[in-house]
Amino acid sequence: MELFYTIVMFVYGTIFGSFYNVVGDRLPNGESIMKPGSHCPKCKHMLKPLELIPILSYLFQGGKCKNCKCHIPIIHPIFELCCGILFVITYKIYGFNIDFFIAITFISALLIIIVSDINYYIIPDEILIIA
């Protein structure tokens, strides 16, 4: 059962990591994190469900947009992988209790801040307030 929870934590971590990439990229630009949906920044192609699978879709597509073939930065799947690993480590340290959820909240805020800071040298106030 422990292996199952570890895998679930990794999968959730990669999914949230993908979302944190979007939040960290859109908040500093004043864009909505909900609309439009995930899309290629070059051709604005709306990504289909199979193009949204963290890490795997990057590998299956060869690191390129399915529509315009422009290069997708390698930082995206690396970030998703790191987020998955951090979720697993946090689960291994705390298990499922209040400390786990507090730690995940701070880790999530820091990951969004990292994306925003790397891309724009901005730390969004919205994230600092939540943290």
Short mmCIF file of N, CA and C in Angstrom, two decimals:
data_model
loop_
_atom_site.label_atom_id
_atom_site.label_comp_id
_atom_site.label_asym_id
_atom_site.label_seq_id
_atom_site.Cartn_x
_atom_site.Cartn_y
_atom_site.Cartn_z
N MET A 1 0.83 -1.20 0.00
CA MET A 1 0.00 0.00 0.00
C MET A 1 0.87 1.26 0.00
N GLU A 2 2.01 1.16 0.63
CA GLU A 2 2.93 2.31 0.69
C GLU A 2 3.41 2.69 -0.71
N LEU A 3 3.70 1.70 -1.54
CA LEU A 3 4.12 1.97 -2.92
C LEU A 3 3.02 2.69 -3.69
N PHE A 4 1.78 2.27 -3.48
CA PHE A 4 0.64 2.91 -4.14
C PHE A 4 0.58 4.39 -3.78
N TYR A 5 0.69 4.72 -2.49
CA TYR A 5 0.63 6.12 -2.06
C TYR A 5 1.81 6.92 -2.61
N THR A 6 2.96 6.29 -2.69
CA THR A 6 4.13 6.97 -3.25
C THR A 6 3.90 7.31 -4.72
N ILE A 7 3.36 6.36 -5.46
CA ILE A 7 3.09 6.61 -6.89
C ILE A 7 2.02 7.69 -7.04
N VAL A 8 0.98 7.62 -6.23
CA VAL A 8 -0.08 8.62 -6.28
C VAL A 8 0.48 10.01 -5.98
N MET A 9 1.34 10.11 -4.98
CA MET A 9 1.94 11.40 -4.64
C MET A 9 2.79 11.94 -5.79
N PHE A 10 3.53 11.04 -6.45
CA PHE A 10 4.35 11.47 -7.59
C PHE A 10 3.48 11.97 -8.73
N VAL A 11 2.42 11.23 -9.03
CA VAL A 11 1.53 11.64 -10.13
C VAL A 11 0.87 12.98 -9.81
N TYR A 12 0.34 13.11 -8.59
CA TYR A 12 -0.26 14.39 -8.20
C TYR A 12 0.78 15.51 -8.24
N GLY A 13 1.99 15.23 -7.82
CA GLY A 13 3.05 16.23 -7.84
C GLY A 13 3.35 16.71 -9.25
N THR A 14 3.39 15.79 -10.21
CA THR A 14 3.66 16.20 -11.59
C THR A 14 2.49 17.00 -12.16
N ILE A 15 1.27 16.61 -11.81
CA ILE A 15 0.09 17.35 -12.29
C ILE A 15 0.09 18.76 -11.71
N PHE A 16 0.32 18.86 -10.42
CA PHE A 16 0.37 20.19 -9.80
C PHE A 16 1.57 20.98 -10.32
N GLY A 17 2.68 20.32 -10.57
CA GLY A 17 3.84 21.00 -11.12
C GLY A 17 3.55 21.62 -12.47
N SER A 18 2.79 20.92 -13.29
CA SER A 18 2.38 21.46 -14.58
C SER A 18 1.52 22.70 -14.39
N PHE A 19 0.61 22.64 -13.42
CA PHE A 19 -0.25 23.79 -13.13
C PHE A 19 0.58 24.95 -12.57
N TYR A 20 1.54 24.66 -11.71
CA TYR A 20 2.38 25.72 -11.14
C TYR A 20 3.19 26.43 -12.23
N ASN A 21 3.58 25.70 -13.27
CA ASN A 21 4.23 26.33 -14.41
C ASN A 21 3.33 27.38 -15.03
N VAL A 22 2.06 27.03 -15.20
CA VAL A 22 1.09 27.96 -15.79
C VAL A 22 0.89 29.17 -14.88
N VAL A 23 0.69 28.93 -13.60
CA VAL A 23 0.47 30.02 -12.65
C VAL A 23 1.68 30.95 -12.61
N GLY A 24 2.87 30.38 -12.49
CA GLY A 24 4.08 31.18 -12.42
C GLY A 24 4.36 31.95 -13.70
N ASP A 25 3.86 31.46 -14.81
CA ASP A 25 4.06 32.14 -16.09
C ASP A 25 3.00 33.21 -16.34
N ARG A 26 1.77 32.97 -15.91
CA ARG A 26 0.68 33.89 -16.23
C ARG A 26 0.46 35.01 -15.21
N LEU A 27 0.64 34.75 -13.93
CA LEU A 27 0.38 35.78 -12.92
C LEU A 27 1.20 37.05 -13.12
N PRO A 28 2.51 36.96 -13.38
CA PRO A 28 3.28 38.19 -13.56
C PRO A 28 2.84 39.01 -14.77
N ASN A 29 2.19 38.37 -15.74
CA ASN A 29 1.71 39.07 -16.93
C ASN A 29 0.29 39.59 -16.76
N GLY A 30 -0.31 39.35 -15.61
CA GLY A 30 -1.68 39.79 -15.37
C GLY A 30 -2.71 38.97 -16.13
N GLU A 31 -2.33 37.78 -16.57
CA GLU A 31 -3.24 36.91 -17.32
C GLU A 31 -4.03 36.02 -16.36
N SER A 32 -5.17 35.55 -16.82
CA SER A 32 -5.97 34.62 -16.05
C SER A 32 -5.30 33.25 -16.05
N ILE A 33 -5.37 32.56 -14.92
CA ILE A 33 -4.81 31.21 -14.87
C ILE A 33 -5.82 30.17 -15.34
N MET A 34 -7.07 30.61 -15.59
CA MET A 34 -8.11 29.68 -16.01
C MET A 34 -8.40 29.74 -17.52
N LYS A 35 -8.46 30.94 -18.07
CA LYS A 35 -8.81 31.11 -19.47
C LYS A 35 -7.78 32.00 -20.15
N PRO A 36 -7.33 31.74 -21.30
CA PRO A 36 -7.65 30.55 -22.08
C PRO A 36 -6.96 29.33 -21.48
N GLY A 37 -7.36 28.16 -21.94
CA GLY A 37 -6.74 26.92 -21.47
C GLY A 37 -5.29 26.84 -21.91
N SER A 38 -4.63 25.76 -21.58
CA SER A 38 -3.23 25.59 -21.96
C SER A 38 -3.10 25.62 -23.47
N HIS A 39 -2.10 26.36 -23.92
CA HIS A 39 -1.90 26.54 -25.35
C HIS A 39 -0.42 26.77 -25.65
N CYS A 40 -0.06 26.61 -26.91
CA CYS A 40 1.30 26.89 -27.37
C CYS A 40 1.49 28.40 -27.36
N PRO A 41 2.57 28.91 -26.76
CA PRO A 41 2.77 30.35 -26.74
C PRO A 41 3.04 30.96 -28.13
N LYS A 42 3.53 30.14 -29.05
CA LYS A 42 3.82 30.64 -30.41
C LYS A 42 2.58 30.68 -31.28
N CYS A 43 1.95 29.51 -31.49
CA CYS A 43 0.85 29.42 -32.46
C CYS A 43 -0.52 29.49 -31.81
N LYS A 44 -0.59 29.53 -30.47
CA LYS A 44 -1.84 29.60 -29.71
C LYS A 44 -2.72 28.36 -29.87
N HIS A 45 -2.14 27.26 -30.34
CA HIS A 45 -2.87 25.98 -30.48
C HIS A 45 -3.32 25.52 -29.10
N MET A 46 -4.62 25.28 -28.93
CA MET A 46 -5.16 24.80 -27.66
C MET A 46 -4.77 23.33 -27.49
N LEU A 47 -4.14 23.02 -26.38
CA LEU A 47 -3.65 21.66 -26.16
C LEU A 47 -4.79 20.71 -25.84
N LYS A 48 -4.72 19.55 -26.43
CA LYS A 48 -5.71 18.50 -26.21
C LYS A 48 -5.30 17.70 -24.96
N PRO A 49 -6.21 16.90 -24.40
CA PRO A 49 -5.89 16.14 -23.17
C PRO A 49 -4.61 15.30 -23.26
N LEU A 50 -4.36 14.66 -24.39
CA LEU A 50 -3.15 13.84 -24.50
C LEU A 50 -1.88 14.68 -24.56
N GLU A 51 -2.01 15.96 -24.88
CA GLU A 51 -0.85 16.85 -24.91
C GLU A 51 -0.58 17.49 -23.55
N LEU A 52 -1.42 17.17 -22.57
CA LEU A 52 -1.31 17.77 -21.24
C LEU A 52 -0.78 16.81 -20.17
N ILE A 53 -0.40 15.61 -20.56
CA ILE A 53 0.10 14.65 -19.58
C ILE A 53 1.51 15.07 -19.16
N PRO A 54 1.69 15.38 -17.86
CA PRO A 54 3.00 15.85 -17.43
C PRO A 54 4.13 14.88 -17.78
N ILE A 55 5.22 15.38 -18.21
CA ILE A 55 6.46 14.69 -18.57
C ILE A 55 6.28 13.83 -19.81
N LEU A 56 5.29 12.93 -19.81
CA LEU A 56 5.11 11.99 -20.91
C LEU A 56 4.77 12.67 -22.23
N SER A 57 3.90 13.68 -22.19
CA SER A 57 3.53 14.34 -23.45
C SER A 57 4.75 15.04 -24.06
N TYR A 58 5.63 15.57 -23.21
CA TYR A 58 6.86 16.19 -23.72
C TYR A 58 7.71 15.15 -24.44
N LEU A 59 7.84 13.98 -23.84
CA LEU A 59 8.64 12.91 -24.44
C LEU A 59 8.01 12.40 -25.73
N PHE A 60 6.70 12.16 -25.72
CA PHE A 60 6.01 11.62 -26.90
C PHE A 60 6.03 12.59 -28.07
N GLN A 61 5.99 13.88 -27.77
CA GLN A 61 5.99 14.90 -28.83
C GLN A 61 7.40 15.33 -29.22
N GLY A 62 8.39 14.75 -28.61
CA GLY A 62 9.77 15.09 -28.94
C GLY A 62 10.16 16.49 -28.53
N GLY A 63 9.49 17.04 -27.53
CA GLY A 63 9.82 18.37 -27.04
C GLY A 63 9.38 19.49 -27.98
N LYS A 64 8.39 19.20 -28.82
CA LYS A 64 7.91 20.20 -29.78
C LYS A 64 6.39 20.29 -29.74
N CYS A 65 5.89 21.46 -30.12
CA CYS A 65 4.45 21.65 -30.26
C CYS A 65 3.95 20.75 -31.37
N LYS A 66 2.84 20.10 -31.12
CA LYS A 66 2.27 19.18 -32.10
C LYS A 66 1.80 19.92 -33.35
N ASN A 67 1.42 21.18 -33.19
CA ASN A 67 0.86 21.95 -34.29
C ASN A 67 1.94 22.66 -35.11
N CYS A 68 2.73 23.52 -34.47
CA CYS A 68 3.69 24.35 -35.21
C CYS A 68 5.12 23.83 -35.16
N LYS A 69 5.36 22.78 -34.38
CA LYS A 69 6.68 22.14 -34.25
C LYS A 69 7.73 23.03 -33.59
N CYS A 70 7.31 24.11 -32.91
CA CYS A 70 8.30 24.94 -32.21
C CYS A 70 8.77 24.20 -30.95
N HIS A 71 9.98 24.49 -30.53
CA HIS A 71 10.60 23.82 -29.40
C HIS A 71 9.94 24.23 -28.08
N ILE A 72 9.66 23.25 -27.23
CA ILE A 72 9.15 23.49 -25.88
C ILE A 72 10.35 23.41 -24.94
N PRO A 73 10.56 24.42 -24.10
CA PRO A 73 11.73 24.41 -23.22
C PRO A 73 11.76 23.17 -22.31
N ILE A 74 12.93 22.59 -22.14
CA ILE A 74 13.13 21.39 -21.33
C ILE A 74 12.83 21.64 -19.85
N ILE A 75 12.82 22.91 -19.45
CA ILE A 75 12.57 23.25 -18.06
C ILE A 75 11.18 22.78 -17.61
N HIS A 76 10.21 22.72 -18.52
CA HIS A 76 8.85 22.31 -18.15
C HIS A 76 8.80 20.88 -17.62
N PRO A 77 9.27 19.87 -18.34
CA PRO A 77 9.21 18.52 -17.77
C PRO A 77 10.16 18.34 -16.58
N ILE A 78 11.27 19.05 -16.57
CA ILE A 78 12.18 18.96 -15.42
C ILE A 78 11.49 19.50 -14.18
N PHE A 79 10.80 20.62 -14.32
CA PHE A 79 10.08 21.22 -13.21
C PHE A 79 8.98 20.28 -12.71
N GLU A 80 8.24 19.66 -13.65
CA GLU A 80 7.19 18.72 -13.27
C GLU A 80 7.78 17.52 -12.51
N LEU A 81 8.90 17.02 -12.99
CA LEU A 81 9.58 15.91 -12.33
C LEU A 81 10.01 16.30 -10.91
N CYS A 82 10.61 17.46 -10.77
CA CYS A 82 11.06 17.93 -9.45
C CYS A 82 9.88 18.09 -8.50
N CYS A 83 8.78 18.61 -9.00
CA CYS A 83 7.60 18.78 -8.16
C CYS A 83 7.07 17.42 -7.71
N GLY A 84 7.05 16.45 -8.61
CA GLY A 84 6.62 15.10 -8.24
C GLY A 84 7.51 14.51 -7.16
N ILE A 85 8.81 14.69 -7.31
CA ILE A 85 9.76 14.19 -6.32
C ILE A 85 9.56 14.88 -4.96
N LEU A 86 9.35 16.20 -4.98
CA LEU A 86 9.14 16.93 -3.73
C LEU A 86 7.86 16.47 -3.02
N PHE A 87 6.82 16.19 -3.77
CA PHE A 87 5.59 15.68 -3.16
C PHE A 87 5.84 14.32 -2.50
N VAL A 88 6.60 13.47 -3.17
CA VAL A 88 6.91 12.15 -2.61
C VAL A 88 7.75 12.29 -1.34
N ILE A 89 8.78 13.13 -1.39
CA ILE A 89 9.63 13.33 -0.21
C ILE A 89 8.81 13.86 0.96
N THR A 90 7.94 14.82 0.68
CA THR A 90 7.10 15.38 1.75
C THR A 90 6.18 14.32 2.34
N TYR A 91 5.62 13.48 1.48
CA TYR A 91 4.77 12.39 1.97
C TYR A 91 5.58 11.42 2.83
N LYS A 92 6.79 11.08 2.39
CA LYS A 92 7.64 10.13 3.14
C LYS A 92 8.02 10.69 4.50
N ILE A 93 8.23 12.00 4.58
CA ILE A 93 8.62 12.61 5.85
C ILE A 93 7.44 12.72 6.81
N TYR A 94 6.29 13.21 6.31
CA TYR A 94 5.17 13.54 7.19
C TYR A 94 4.02 12.55 7.17
N GLY A 95 3.90 11.73 6.12
CA GLY A 95 2.69 10.92 5.99
C GLY A 95 1.52 11.84 5.68
N PHE A 96 0.30 11.33 5.85
CA PHE A 96 -0.88 12.17 5.63
C PHE A 96 -1.35 12.75 6.96
N ASN A 97 -0.91 13.95 7.26
CA ASN A 97 -1.40 14.66 8.45
C ASN A 97 -1.33 16.16 8.16
N ILE A 98 -1.64 16.96 9.14
CA ILE A 98 -1.70 18.41 8.94
C ILE A 98 -0.33 18.97 8.53
N ASP A 99 0.75 18.41 9.05
CA ASP A 99 2.09 18.88 8.70
C ASP A 99 2.37 18.67 7.21
N PHE A 100 1.87 17.58 6.65
CA PHE A 100 2.03 17.32 5.22
C PHE A 100 1.37 18.42 4.40
N PHE A 101 0.14 18.77 4.76
CA PHE A 101 -0.58 19.79 3.99
C PHE A 101 0.03 21.18 4.15
N ILE A 102 0.54 21.47 5.31
CA ILE A 102 1.24 22.75 5.51
C ILE A 102 2.51 22.79 4.67
N ALA A 103 3.28 21.71 4.70
CA ALA A 103 4.52 21.65 3.92
C ALA A 103 4.24 21.75 2.42
N ILE A 104 3.21 21.04 1.94
CA ILE A 104 2.85 21.09 0.52
C ILE A 104 2.43 22.50 0.12
N THR A 105 1.73 23.20 1.00
CA THR A 105 1.32 24.58 0.70
C THR A 105 2.54 25.47 0.50
N PHE A 106 3.52 25.36 1.40
CA PHE A 106 4.73 26.19 1.26
C PHE A 106 5.57 25.77 0.07
N ILE A 107 5.69 24.49 -0.17
CA ILE A 107 6.43 24.00 -1.33
C ILE A 107 5.78 24.51 -2.61
N SER A 108 4.45 24.44 -2.67
CA SER A 108 3.73 24.90 -3.86
C SER A 108 3.97 26.38 -4.10
N ALA A 109 3.87 27.18 -3.04
CA ALA A 109 4.11 28.62 -3.18
C ALA A 109 5.54 28.89 -3.67
N LEU A 110 6.49 28.18 -3.09
CA LEU A 110 7.89 28.38 -3.51
C LEU A 110 8.12 27.97 -4.96
N LEU A 111 7.48 26.90 -5.39
CA LEU A 111 7.65 26.47 -6.78
C LEU A 111 7.07 27.49 -7.76
N ILE A 112 5.91 28.05 -7.44
CA ILE A 112 5.34 29.09 -8.29
C ILE A 112 6.24 30.31 -8.32
N ILE A 113 6.78 30.67 -7.16
CA ILE A 113 7.70 31.81 -7.08
C ILE A 113 8.94 31.55 -7.92
N ILE A 114 9.47 30.34 -7.88
CA ILE A 114 10.65 30.00 -8.67
C ILE A 114 10.39 30.19 -10.16
N VAL A 115 9.25 29.68 -10.64
CA VAL A 115 8.92 29.82 -12.07
C VAL A 115 8.83 31.29 -12.45
N SER A 116 8.11 32.04 -11.65
CA SER A 116 7.92 33.47 -11.93
C SER A 116 9.24 34.23 -11.89
N ASP A 117 10.05 33.92 -10.89
CA ASP A 117 11.33 34.61 -10.74
C ASP A 117 12.30 34.27 -11.87
N ILE A 118 12.34 33.02 -12.28
CA ILE A 118 13.23 32.62 -13.37
C ILE A 118 12.82 33.30 -14.67
N ASN A 119 11.52 33.34 -14.94
CA ASN A 119 11.04 33.87 -16.22
C ASN A 119 10.98 35.40 -16.27
N TYR A 120 10.60 36.05 -15.17
CA TYR A 120 10.32 37.49 -15.22
C TYR A 120 11.02 38.32 -14.15
N TYR A 121 11.75 37.68 -13.25
CA TYR A 121 12.38 38.37 -12.12
C TYR A 121 11.35 39.10 -11.27
N ILE A 122 10.17 38.49 -11.15
CA ILE A 122 9.07 39.05 -10.37
C ILE A 122 8.56 37.97 -9.42
N ILE A 123 8.25 38.38 -8.19
CA ILE A 123 7.60 37.48 -7.25
C ILE A 123 6.20 38.03 -7.02
N PRO A 124 5.17 37.33 -7.51
CA PRO A 124 3.81 37.84 -7.40
C PRO A 124 3.34 37.97 -5.95
N ASP A 125 2.75 39.11 -5.62
CA ASP A 125 2.23 39.35 -4.28
C ASP A 125 1.15 38.34 -3.92
N GLU A 126 0.35 37.93 -4.90
CA GLU A 126 -0.74 37.01 -4.64
C GLU A 126 -0.24 35.72 -4.01
N ILE A 127 0.91 35.26 -4.46
CA ILE A 127 1.48 34.01 -3.94
C ILE A 127 2.06 34.22 -2.55
N LEU A 128 2.71 35.36 -2.34
CA LEU A 128 3.27 35.65 -1.02
C LEU A 128 2.17 35.77 0.04
N ILE A 129 1.07 36.35 -0.33
CA ILE A 129 -0.05 36.50 0.62
C ILE A 129 -0.58 35.13 1.02
N ILE A 130 -0.75 34.24 0.04
CA ILE A 130 -1.24 32.89 0.34
C ILE A 130 -0.26 32.14 1.24
N ALA A 131 1.02 32.27 0.95
CA ALA A 131 2.03 31.56 1.74
C ALA A 131 2.16 32.15 3.12
#
